[in-house]
Amino acid sequence: MPNYLLEIGTEELPAGFIPEAEARLEQLMTDGLKSKNLTFQSMQTMSTPRRLTIIVNDIANKQATTTSKVKGPPVDKCFDGSGTPTPAATGFAGRNNLSVEQLEREDYGGITYVIANVTTEGKSAAEVLAEIVPKMITQLSGERLMRWGAYETKFSRPIRWLVSLLDDEVVEFQLESLTAGRHSMGHRILSPGTVELNNPSEYVAKLKDKKVLVEPSARQAVIEKQVKELAEKVNGKAKQLSGSLLEEVVHITEWPRAVLGDFAREYLDLPDTLIETIMVHHQRYFPVEKVQTESNGNKNSVLKKSLLPHFITIANNDLDEAQAEIKQGNERVLKARLADGRFFYFDDQKTKLSEHRLALSNLTFQEGLGSYTSKIERLVALADLLIKDVHLEPKHAEPLFKALELCKLDLVTNLVRELPELQGYVGAWYAEQEGQPPEVVHAIASHYAPRSTDDSIPTDTVGQLASVLDKTDNLVGLFALGKRPSGSSDPYALRRQAQGIIDVLVDGLKEIPVNLSALIAAQVKWFEQHTTLKNSKRGYDANKITAELHEFLLQRLRGKLQDMGFAREVIESVLAARDPLWNLPNVVVRCRATETLLKTEAGLDVARAGLRVRKILGDKVCESDFNDALLSLDAEKVLSAAYDTFDTNFMKPRMKEHKTFHTEQDYALLENELSKFSKPVHAFFDGVMVNDKDEKIRDNRHALLRKLDVHYKLIADFSKLQALIP
């Protein structure tokens, strides 16, 4: 079977657009072929800054011929009394390319209709592709699409050529003034001009001959190898050789060549992060660090210096005669940027960090939410609530207050104005220079983390707490303003911030049970009382804001738990049992406890009993108290006695000693105790009419079951586990 090649040739595409466009192109092609019943074996996407490519392997030569049954009008409408066809019959037959004699009859609900058995001859693959491909190209969405010339088509960058080959035959189609053909283009500088392609199988090799590596993985391998080799030449090790920087340079080159550059040693007295930010975020350079990092005094310092005076840039040009000029040009640009950074770094320190408070009061956090000074006041108040709620030790509480008072002051420094990516880091550097304690310094630096998908959560406890408080305030404030993410649009990175909160609480603050629901409630109330939002045209619906925030965070929590390997039913059962935002580490423990429960027959019996209790109670609200005197049947008396034994011998002693259910071992003990009245529960349901006609008896039996349900739900809502309980 033939292979099909589609290449969309363009002006240089934005690096961030390419990976998403590749995935979208594959999805559109898959959906298009399946919708047309055209089978294929596999697909491969490729790309460079100047092209998006897809190759479909072993595509069927033509669609399968199909036969369908089309129901027409009732027979009595199609033929008159003498059996002569009416216009209804001839019209229906004609529309389906049949004669009246070819129509059949079938009964539907006691009425006989005429039926047309329509055979549709499959189209050739070339016909199908010519039909679907132009539509696919226009559906490759992205941000800031553009039009060019007098054309109506929108794309990320102007389309300059199209290749469309089914084996050795051109599948011709039109897109504006372009006609798809068999001619691609070589490297713009190293091998300009057209490349004639005879069939898809020679695509990769012929483009390589023209200095274009069309497979991103091939370019990545070249870049990684060359960067490592150049770093080793200066006895160093390349940094940032994974993640977004590597992906970006892969997508801005067609024929990569790594070039080693140098900068003056005097700039090494700047913090590593400052130098790296200039290199990575502004110049797309790979920094080079010492293989063996030397000790630089205090290991807790945020001013560590481990870089070498070198960098590696990736050029899209491998001409030997061009390398010196490329090196000098990049060194010149980097020198200017480092000089600016050096000036601002030392000039800022002429003013103490604490002296920036007045300037910060003039910096708006968000219109409608006050200044950054107001934000700091909110964070300090929120920290006070958290500290009291979790009984935070002074060794964490005192640095937390201080860090929150200082953490936003660097926003008005010249260095952050010049390099906004350094917010937090700059404040930490200046705080350390002024002698602030290490716990405060590290929290200032880390409270923005995770800053990106490549970043990790803060490693210090105070920084983790500050991160949760700061992100919670951001989420509540922006949700209150109605600035929720929609579709792919998330200008305030609220999804990342919500995921950051979840990650910090689950992975970092395992021993500090932060009540996220209480923090959200406090901030929702604060914004209602201290801003003008309540009197705005939108109004201020505190309950709606809270509900939306909870669901927004729970979506991220579900995703994280699934990534941890928990079954969907287990996750939903644990989340439904009680407010999961009350204690996120406890959610993980209960998921593990629930999985363990389902692995033994005794555990399954606990789940079955809990399921029966939950199903009979449902969502009904009954305020009746349990009355032991209303028990009349042996089965309900036995169950009540079993519960009393459980409560007296297990629950009350734990509560008296203030023992909560915290670890998997705690829940194993609870599950063992619950298993002791599994048999009485089953006997109760088998021998007692729970929903008795007598309202008092019915409510009393429900009240007894509610007492049990409370303790089952200490683990999970077992009604959500029905699919997993045999």
Tab-separated table of C-alpha atoms in Angstrom, residues 50 252 462 526-527 590:
chain	number	residue	atom	x	y	z
A	50	ARG	CA	10.244	26.336	8.031
A	252	ILE	CA	14.730	27.254	15.829
A	462	VAL	CA	9.192	28.103	55.085
A	526	TRP	CA	-11.359	39.290	53.055
A	527	PHE	CA	-11.926	40.302	49.432
A	590	ARG	CA	-6.498	7.213	52.405
